[in-house]
């Protein structure tokens, strides 16, 4: 079980996946909060059944999976429904996160979450690593990657923490405003540091036991 958890976050299109892959190449495992958020509403889950019971069968597609656009529309127009959904999903997601984190065995583990700080998941982390870049570049890289409009990306960015607020909560920052080649040395440097911190934390735990 990995004892040391680094929360990795950043806004849409900032390079979380790209940076996570570089850490993976160094043998560091990660848990992805977005994947878990999808897992907890898969067909057959208690959460999906509860959503269908609460909001009606229109929340399910013909194959029994979640009708995401219908759910999004429903909670967009009904604040009580949104609160109900959050109270259902957040504990389920947290529980699953902790289970997955506990199953990791690398010297430290990354908890990758776009909304790490918005959802207070930093409470489970020893450090917060923010991937940072200017908003204009964030927008252009997202537009180059996804089939979305500038307005859609701007709306997502507006719903996330501002760059300034995110940076204010960072212990470490990877600046991703240049080439992909310039990311690797930053990752290598942090990897070394995290190995040291994880080892020190482990020693402290064994001293106290
Ligand atoms: P999201 O939160 O939207 O899933 P993300 O934070 O995981 O995004 P990535 O998918 O890693 O971001 O990166 C966004 C896009 O920018 C990708 O197409 C990626 O290949 C590209 N990209 C990331 N870093 C760089 C870089 N340094 N130079 C050029 N392109 C980059």
PDB file of C-alpha atoms and ligand atoms in Angstrom:
ATOM      1  CA  UNK A   1       0.000   0.000   0.000  1.00  0.00           C
ATOM      2  CA  UNK A   2       1.355   3.468  -0.945  1.00  0.00           C
ATOM      3  CA  UNK A   3       1.345   5.720   2.095  1.00  0.00           C
ATOM      4  CA  UNK A   4       2.241   8.921   0.318  1.00  0.00           C
ATOM      5  CA  UNK A   5      -0.316  10.613  -1.911  1.00  0.00           C
ATOM      6  CA  UNK A   6       0.321  13.492  -4.294  1.00  0.00           C
ATOM      7  CA  UNK A   7      -2.780  15.230  -5.646  1.00  0.00           C
ATOM      8  CA  UNK A   8      -2.286  16.230  -9.279  1.00  0.00           C
ATOM      9  CA  UNK A   9      -4.645  18.855 -10.618  1.00  0.00           C
ATOM     10  CA  UNK A  10      -5.104  21.619 -13.151  1.00  0.00           C
ATOM     11  CA  UNK A  11      -7.799  23.037 -15.390  1.00  0.00           C
ATOM     12  CA  UNK A  12      -9.141  21.562 -18.604  1.00  0.00           C
ATOM     13  CA  UNK A  13      -6.448  20.843 -21.194  1.00  0.00           C
ATOM     14  CA  UNK A  14      -3.554  21.902 -18.955  1.00  0.00           C
ATOM     15  CA  UNK A  15      -1.674  18.620 -19.410  1.00  0.00           C
ATOM     16  CA  UNK A  16      -2.707  16.412 -16.465  1.00  0.00           C
ATOM     17  CA  UNK A  17      -2.871  13.270 -18.613  1.00  0.00           C
ATOM     18  CA  UNK A  18       0.399  14.100 -20.361  1.00  0.00           C
ATOM     19  CA  UNK A  19       2.208  14.653 -17.050  1.00  0.00           C
ATOM     20  CA  UNK A  20       0.597  11.583 -15.438  1.00  0.00           C
ATOM     21  CA  UNK A  21       1.923   9.454 -18.309  1.00  0.00           C
ATOM     22  CA  UNK A  22       5.450  10.742 -17.644  1.00  0.00           C
ATOM     23  CA  UNK A  23       5.132   9.767 -13.966  1.00  0.00           C
ATOM     24  CA  UNK A  24       3.775   6.369 -15.060  1.00  0.00           C
ATOM     25  CA  UNK A  25       6.903   5.863 -17.178  1.00  0.00           C
ATOM     26  CA  UNK A  26       8.862   6.291 -13.923  1.00  0.00           C
ATOM     27  CA  UNK A  27       6.803   3.553 -12.258  1.00  0.00           C
ATOM     28  CA  UNK A  28       4.433   5.797 -10.323  1.00  0.00           C
ATOM     29  CA  UNK A  29       0.857   4.530 -10.087  1.00  0.00           C
ATOM     30  CA  UNK A  30      -2.139   6.835 -10.198  1.00  0.00           C
ATOM     31  CA  UNK A  31      -5.815   6.874  -9.387  1.00  0.00           C
ATOM     32  CA  UNK A  32      -8.030   8.957 -11.689  1.00  0.00           C
ATOM     33  CA  UNK A  33     -11.002  10.618  -9.987  1.00  0.00           C
ATOM     34  CA  UNK A  34     -12.833  11.034 -13.315  1.00  0.00           C
ATOM     35  CA  UNK A  35     -12.637   7.308 -14.032  1.00  0.00           C
ATOM     36  CA  UNK A  36     -14.025   6.569 -10.564  1.00  0.00           C
ATOM     37  CA  UNK A  37     -16.804   9.124 -11.032  1.00  0.00           C
ATOM     38  CA  UNK A  38     -17.864   7.146 -14.120  1.00  0.00           C
ATOM     39  CA  UNK A  39     -17.423   3.768 -12.381  1.00  0.00           C
ATOM     40  CA  UNK A  40     -19.810   4.540  -9.529  1.00  0.00           C
ATOM     41  CA  UNK A  41     -22.727   5.079 -11.962  1.00  0.00           C
ATOM     42  CA  UNK A  42     -22.073   2.098 -14.222  1.00  0.00           C
ATOM     43  CA  UNK A  43     -25.008  -0.248 -14.933  1.00  0.00           C
ATOM     44  CA  UNK A  44     -25.616  -2.484 -11.935  1.00  0.00           C
ATOM     45  CA  UNK A  45     -24.381   0.028  -9.343  1.00  0.00           C
ATOM     46  CA  UNK A  46     -26.442   1.145  -6.364  1.00  0.00           C
ATOM     47  CA  UNK A  47     -25.879   4.793  -7.369  1.00  0.00           C
ATOM     48  CA  UNK A  48     -27.351   4.322 -10.853  1.00  0.00           C
ATOM     49  CA  UNK A  49     -30.371   2.519  -9.417  1.00  0.00           C
ATOM     50  CA  UNK A  50     -30.889   5.353  -6.906  1.00  0.00           C
ATOM     51  CA  UNK A  51     -30.708   7.990  -9.675  1.00  0.00           C
ATOM     52  CA  UNK A  52     -33.315   6.161 -11.764  1.00  0.00           C
ATOM     53  CA  UNK A  53     -35.574   5.781  -8.745  1.00  0.00           C
ATOM     54  CA  UNK A  54     -35.230   9.423  -7.716  1.00  0.00           C
ATOM     55  CA  UNK A  55     -35.441  11.141 -11.125  1.00  0.00           C
ATOM     56  CA  UNK A  56     -37.318   8.570 -13.207  1.00  0.00           C
ATOM     57  CA  UNK A  57     -36.588   6.061 -15.995  1.00  0.00           C
ATOM     58  CA  UNK A  58     -35.671   8.823 -18.477  1.00  0.00           C
ATOM     59  CA  UNK A  59     -32.298   8.870 -16.693  1.00  0.00           C
ATOM     60  CA  UNK A  60     -31.487   5.503 -18.284  1.00  0.00           C
ATOM     61  CA  UNK A  61     -30.644   4.748 -21.900  1.00  0.00           C
ATOM     62  CA  UNK A  62     -32.040   1.676 -23.669  1.00  0.00           C
ATOM     63  CA  UNK A  63     -28.895  -0.328 -22.789  1.00  0.00           C
ATOM     64  CA  UNK A  64     -29.353   0.447 -19.084  1.00  0.00           C
ATOM     65  CA  UNK A  65     -26.497   2.954 -18.843  1.00  0.00           C
ATOM     66  CA  UNK A  66     -26.791   6.472 -17.466  1.00  0.00           C
ATOM     67  CA  UNK A  67     -28.344   9.081 -19.758  1.00  0.00           C
ATOM     68  CA  UNK A  68     -25.754  11.736 -18.969  1.00  0.00           C
ATOM     69  CA  UNK A  69     -27.262  14.590 -21.025  1.00  0.00           C
ATOM     70  CA  UNK A  70     -30.672  14.011 -19.350  1.00  0.00           C
ATOM     71  CA  UNK A  71     -29.131  14.012 -15.884  1.00  0.00           C
ATOM     72  CA  UNK A  72     -27.015  17.090 -16.650  1.00  0.00           C
ATOM     73  CA  UNK A  73     -30.115  18.929 -17.903  1.00  0.00           C
ATOM     74  CA  UNK A  74     -32.140  17.872 -14.860  1.00  0.00           C
ATOM     75  CA  UNK A  75     -29.652  19.104 -12.274  1.00  0.00           C
ATOM     76  CA  UNK A  76     -28.926  22.253 -14.294  1.00  0.00           C
ATOM     77  CA  UNK A  77     -32.516  23.368 -13.798  1.00  0.00           C
ATOM     78  CA  UNK A  78     -33.078  22.044 -10.267  1.00  0.00           C
ATOM     79  CA  UNK A  79     -30.713  22.999  -7.436  1.00  0.00           C
ATOM     80  CA  UNK A  80     -32.314  20.558  -4.974  1.00  0.00           C
ATOM     81  CA  UNK A  81     -31.754  17.717  -7.421  1.00  0.00           C
ATOM     82  CA  UNK A  82     -28.131  18.778  -7.811  1.00  0.00           C
ATOM     83  CA  UNK A  83     -27.589  18.705  -4.040  1.00  0.00           C
ATOM     84  CA  UNK A  84     -29.295  15.317  -3.785  1.00  0.00           C
ATOM     85  CA  UNK A  85     -27.047  13.937  -6.527  1.00  0.00           C
ATOM     86  CA  UNK A  86     -23.888  15.314  -4.914  1.00  0.00           C
ATOM     87  CA  UNK A  87     -24.856  13.792  -1.573  1.00  0.00           C
ATOM     88  CA  UNK A  88     -25.308  10.455  -3.316  1.00  0.00           C
ATOM     89  CA  UNK A  89     -22.188  10.482  -5.473  1.00  0.00           C
ATOM     90  CA  UNK A  90     -19.523  12.229  -3.407  1.00  0.00           C
ATOM     91  CA  UNK A  91     -19.347   9.641  -0.588  1.00  0.00           C
ATOM     92  CA  UNK A  92     -19.417   6.801  -3.133  1.00  0.00           C
ATOM     93  CA  UNK A  93     -16.594   8.393  -5.123  1.00  0.00           C
ATOM     94  CA  UNK A  94     -14.527   9.058  -1.990  1.00  0.00           C
ATOM     95  CA  UNK A  95     -14.968   5.483  -0.788  1.00  0.00           C
ATOM     96  CA  UNK A  96     -13.874   4.090  -4.142  1.00  0.00           C
ATOM     97  CA  UNK A  97     -10.936   6.517  -4.309  1.00  0.00           C
ATOM     98  CA  UNK A  98      -9.651   5.388  -0.928  1.00  0.00           C
ATOM     99  CA  UNK A  99     -10.020   1.731  -1.893  1.00  0.00           C
ATOM    100  CA  UNK A 100      -8.082   2.256  -5.137  1.00  0.00           C
ATOM    101  CA  UNK A 101      -5.390   4.350  -3.437  1.00  0.00           C
ATOM    102  CA  UNK A 102      -4.938   1.668  -0.786  1.00  0.00           C
ATOM    103  CA  UNK A 103      -4.429  -0.925  -3.530  1.00  0.00           C
ATOM    104  CA  UNK A 104      -1.478   0.992  -5.049  1.00  0.00           C
ATOM    105  CA  UNK A 105       2.016  -0.158  -4.221  1.00  0.00           C
ATOM    106  CA  UNK A 106       4.410   2.335  -5.828  1.00  0.00           C
ATOM    107  CA  UNK A 107       6.586   4.422  -3.464  1.00  0.00           C
ATOM    108  CA  UNK A 108       4.029   7.189  -3.772  1.00  0.00           C
ATOM    109  CA  UNK A 109       0.810   7.488  -5.720  1.00  0.00           C
ATOM    110  CA  UNK A 110      -0.835  10.269  -7.728  1.00  0.00           C
ATOM    111  CA  UNK A 111      -4.451  11.180  -7.182  1.00  0.00           C
ATOM    112  CA  UNK A 112      -5.339  12.819 -10.498  1.00  0.00           C
ATOM    113  CA  UNK A 113      -8.421  15.031 -10.364  1.00  0.00           C
ATOM    114  CA  UNK A 114      -9.371  18.115 -12.392  1.00  0.00           C
ATOM    115  CA  UNK A 115     -11.577  19.201  -9.468  1.00  0.00           C
ATOM    116  CA  UNK A 116      -9.227  18.106  -6.677  1.00  0.00           C
ATOM    117  CA  UNK A 117      -9.404  21.456  -4.908  1.00  0.00           C
ATOM    118  CA  UNK A 118     -13.027  22.244  -5.801  1.00  0.00           C
ATOM    119  CA  UNK A 119     -14.068  18.919  -4.191  1.00  0.00           C
ATOM    120  CA  UNK A 120     -11.661  19.124  -1.248  1.00  0.00           C
ATOM    121  CA  UNK A 121      -9.851  15.942  -2.238  1.00  0.00           C
ATOM    122  CA  UNK A 122      -6.573  17.566  -1.158  1.00  0.00           C
ATOM    123  CA  UNK A 123      -7.612  16.413   2.330  1.00  0.00           C
ATOM    124  CA  UNK A 124      -6.393  12.951   1.311  1.00  0.00           C
ATOM    125  CA  UNK A 125      -3.105  14.230  -0.126  1.00  0.00           C
ATOM    126  CA  UNK A 126       0.277  14.983   1.365  1.00  0.00           C
ATOM    127  CA  UNK A 127       1.071  17.423  -1.426  1.00  0.00           C
ATOM    128  CA  UNK A 128      -0.759  19.240  -4.191  1.00  0.00           C
ATOM    129  CA  UNK A 129       0.876  19.414  -7.613  1.00  0.00           C
ATOM    130  CA  UNK A 130      -0.660  21.926 -10.019  1.00  0.00           C
ATOM    131  CA  UNK A 131      -0.068  21.805 -13.763  1.00  0.00           C
ATOM    132  CA  UNK A 132      -0.106  25.415 -14.847  1.00  0.00           C
ATOM    133  CA  UNK A 133      -0.169  27.343 -18.093  1.00  0.00           C
ATOM    134  CA  UNK A 134      -1.646  30.627 -19.326  1.00  0.00           C
ATOM    135  CA  UNK A 135      -5.399  30.474 -20.011  1.00  0.00           C
ATOM    136  CA  UNK A 136      -4.994  31.361 -23.701  1.00  0.00           C
ATOM    137  CA  UNK A 137      -2.774  28.303 -24.236  1.00  0.00           C
ATOM    138  CA  UNK A 138      -5.133  26.123 -22.170  1.00  0.00           C
ATOM    139  CA  UNK A 139      -7.949  27.191 -24.495  1.00  0.00           C
ATOM    140  CA  UNK A 140      -6.008  26.673 -27.736  1.00  0.00           C
ATOM    141  CA  UNK A 141      -4.711  23.221 -26.727  1.00  0.00           C
ATOM    142  CA  UNK A 142      -8.192  22.101 -25.678  1.00  0.00           C
ATOM    143  CA  UNK A 143      -9.688  23.362 -28.945  1.00  0.00           C
ATOM    144  CA  UNK A 144      -6.983  21.532 -30.909  1.00  0.00           C
ATOM    145  CA  UNK A 145      -7.718  18.291 -28.997  1.00  0.00           C
ATOM    146  CA  UNK A 146     -11.523  18.267 -28.649  1.00  0.00           C
ATOM    147  CA  UNK A 147     -14.453  18.824 -31.007  1.00  0.00           C
ATOM    148  CA  UNK A 148     -15.836  21.671 -28.905  1.00  0.00           C
ATOM    149  CA  UNK A 149     -16.548  25.358 -29.313  1.00  0.00           C
ATOM    150  CA  UNK A 150     -14.571  28.141 -27.698  1.00  0.00           C
ATOM    151  CA  UNK A 151     -17.712  29.006 -25.686  1.00  0.00           C
ATOM    152  CA  UNK A 152     -17.969  25.466 -24.311  1.00  0.00           C
ATOM    153  CA  UNK A 153     -14.345  25.484 -23.152  1.00  0.00           C
ATOM    154  CA  UNK A 154     -14.754  28.957 -21.676  1.00  0.00           C
ATOM    155  CA  UNK A 155     -17.826  27.756 -19.733  1.00  0.00           C
ATOM    156  CA  UNK A 156     -15.889  24.777 -18.321  1.00  0.00           C
ATOM    157  CA  UNK A 157     -12.984  27.029 -17.377  1.00  0.00           C
ATOM    158  CA  UNK A 158     -15.382  29.428 -15.658  1.00  0.00           C
ATOM    159  CA  UNK A 159     -16.827  26.555 -13.578  1.00  0.00           C
ATOM    160  CA  UNK A 160     -13.339  25.526 -12.415  1.00  0.00           C
ATOM    161  CA  UNK A 161     -11.106  27.371  -9.958  1.00  0.00           C
ATOM    162  CA  UNK A 162      -9.277  30.361 -11.406  1.00  0.00           C
ATOM    163  CA  UNK A 163      -5.614  29.912 -12.254  1.00  0.00           C
ATOM    164  CA  UNK A 164      -4.704  32.237  -9.397  1.00  0.00           C
ATOM    165  CA  UNK A 165      -6.790  30.388  -6.769  1.00  0.00           C
ATOM    166  CA  UNK A 166      -5.442  27.026  -7.887  1.00  0.00           C
ATOM    167  CA  UNK A 167      -1.831  28.206  -7.754  1.00  0.00           C
ATOM    168  CA  UNK A 168      -2.409  29.636  -4.278  1.00  0.00           C
ATOM    169  CA  UNK A 169      -3.076  26.100  -3.019  1.00  0.00           C
ATOM    170  CA  UNK A 170      -0.174  24.411  -4.807  1.00  0.00           C
ATOM    171  CA  UNK A 171       2.805  22.888  -3.017  1.00  0.00           C
ATOM    172  CA  UNK A 172       4.467  22.214  -6.350  1.00  0.00           C
ATOM    173  CA  UNK A 173       3.893  23.545  -9.843  1.00  0.00           C
ATOM    174  CA  UNK A 174       4.764  22.128 -13.253  1.00  0.00           C
ATOM    175  CA  UNK A 175       4.790  24.849 -15.860  1.00  0.00           C
ATOM    176  CA  UNK A 176       3.467  23.455 -19.135  1.00  0.00           C
ATOM    177  CA  UNK A 177       3.720  26.489 -21.400  1.00  0.00           C
ATOM    178  CA  UNK A 178       6.467  25.155 -23.616  1.00  0.00           C
ATOM    179  CA  UNK A 179       7.364  21.998 -25.508  1.00  0.00           C
ATOM    180  CA  UNK A 180       6.642  18.456 -24.356  1.00  0.00           C
ATOM    181  CA  UNK A 181      10.414  17.949 -24.020  1.00  0.00           C
ATOM    182  CA  UNK A 182      10.520  20.585 -21.301  1.00  0.00           C
ATOM    183  CA  UNK A 183       8.058  18.646 -19.160  1.00  0.00           C
ATOM    184  CA  UNK A 184      10.255  15.634 -18.515  1.00  0.00           C
ATOM    185  CA  UNK A 185      13.024  17.360 -16.478  1.00  0.00           C
ATOM    186  CA  UNK A 186      10.368  18.966 -14.278  1.00  0.00           C
ATOM    187  CA  UNK A 187       8.738  15.576 -13.694  1.00  0.00           C
ATOM    188  CA  UNK A 188      12.091  13.917 -12.975  1.00  0.00           C
ATOM    189  CA  UNK A 189      12.993  16.567 -10.415  1.00  0.00           C
ATOM    190  CA  UNK A 190       9.666  16.246  -8.614  1.00  0.00           C
ATOM    191  CA  UNK A 191       9.846  12.447  -8.755  1.00  0.00           C
ATOM    192  CA  UNK A 192      13.150  12.564  -6.869  1.00  0.00           C
ATOM    193  CA  UNK A 193      11.665  14.916  -4.305  1.00  0.00           C
ATOM    194  CA  UNK A 194       8.512  12.824  -3.838  1.00  0.00           C
ATOM    195  CA  UNK A 195      10.586   9.659  -3.352  1.00  0.00           C
ATOM    196  CA  UNK A 196      12.507  11.446  -0.582  1.00  0.00           C
ATOM    197  CA  UNK A 197       9.350  12.793   1.043  1.00  0.00           C
ATOM    198  CA  UNK A 198       7.614   9.414   0.821  1.00  0.00           C
ATOM    199  CA  UNK A 199      10.631   7.688   2.389  1.00  0.00           C
ATOM    200  CA  UNK A 200      10.766  10.265   5.202  1.00  0.00           C
ATOM    201  CA  UNK A 201       7.034   9.852   5.870  1.00  0.00           C
ATOM    202  CA  UNK A 202       7.438   6.068   5.957  1.00  0.00           C
ATOM    203  CA  UNK A 203      10.334   6.327   8.436  1.00  0.00           C
ATOM    204  CA  UNK A 204       8.307   8.611  10.651  1.00  0.00           C
ATOM    205  CA  UNK A 205       5.407   6.138  10.652  1.00  0.00           C
ATOM    206  CA  UNK A 206       7.657   3.205  11.547  1.00  0.00           C
ATOM    207  CA  UNK A 207       9.395   5.273  14.297  1.00  0.00           C
ATOM    208  CA  UNK A 208       6.026   5.976  15.848  1.00  0.00           C
ATOM    209  CA  UNK A 209       4.827   2.400  15.759  1.00  0.00           C
TER     210      UNK A 209
HETATM  211  P1  LIG B   1      -8.483  17.377 -19.503  1.00  0.00           P
HETATM  212  O1  LIG B   1      -8.599  17.833 -18.101  1.00  0.00           O
HETATM  213  O2  LIG B   1      -9.294  18.207 -20.408  1.00  0.00           O
HETATM  214  O3  LIG B   1      -8.706  15.895 -19.674  1.00  0.00           O
HETATM  215  P2  LIG B   1      -5.590  17.322 -19.405  1.00  0.00           P
HETATM  216  O4  LIG B   1      -5.262  18.277 -18.335  1.00  0.00           O
HETATM  217  O5  LIG B   1      -5.491  15.868 -19.104  1.00  0.00           O
HETATM  218  O6  LIG B   1      -6.988  17.668 -20.022  1.00  0.00           O
HETATM  219  P3  LIG B   1      -3.886  16.757 -21.692  1.00  0.00           P
HETATM  220  O7  LIG B   1      -4.907  15.934 -22.401  1.00  0.00           O
HETATM  221  O8  LIG B   1      -2.717  16.085 -21.087  1.00  0.00           O
HETATM  222  O9  LIG B   1      -4.609  17.692 -20.611  1.00  0.00           O
HETATM  223  O10 LIG B   1      -3.338  17.894 -22.644  1.00  0.00           O
HETATM  224  C1  LIG B   1      -4.229  18.685 -23.433  1.00  0.00           C
HETATM  225  C2  LIG B   1      -3.744  18.705 -24.878  1.00  0.00           C
HETATM  226  O11 LIG B   1      -2.542  19.468 -24.920  1.00  0.00           O
HETATM  227  C3  LIG B   1      -3.419  17.325 -25.414  1.00  0.00           C
HETATM  228  O12 LIG B   1      -3.765  17.290 -26.779  1.00  0.00           O
HETATM  229  C4  LIG B   1      -1.907  17.220 -25.237  1.00  0.00           C
HETATM  230  O13 LIG B   1      -1.309  16.371 -26.182  1.00  0.00           O
HETATM  231  C5  LIG B   1      -1.482  18.671 -25.446  1.00  0.00           C
HETATM  232  N1  LIG B   1      -0.283  19.060 -24.704  1.00  0.00           N
HETATM  233  C6  LIG B   1      -0.033  18.871 -23.386  1.00  0.00           C
HETATM  234  N2  LIG B   1       1.157  19.400 -23.045  1.00  0.00           N
HETATM  235  C7  LIG B   1       1.679  19.932 -24.185  1.00  0.00           C
HETATM  236  C8  LIG B   1       2.902  20.624 -24.495  1.00  0.00           C
HETATM  237  N3  LIG B   1       3.832  20.898 -23.568  1.00  0.00           N
HETATM  238  N4  LIG B   1       3.094  21.018 -25.765  1.00  0.00           N
HETATM  239  C9  LIG B   1       2.150  20.773 -26.714  1.00  0.00           C
HETATM  240  N5  LIG B   1       0.977  20.129 -26.485  1.00  0.00           N
HETATM  241  C10 LIG B   1       0.751  19.718 -25.238  1.00  0.00           C
END
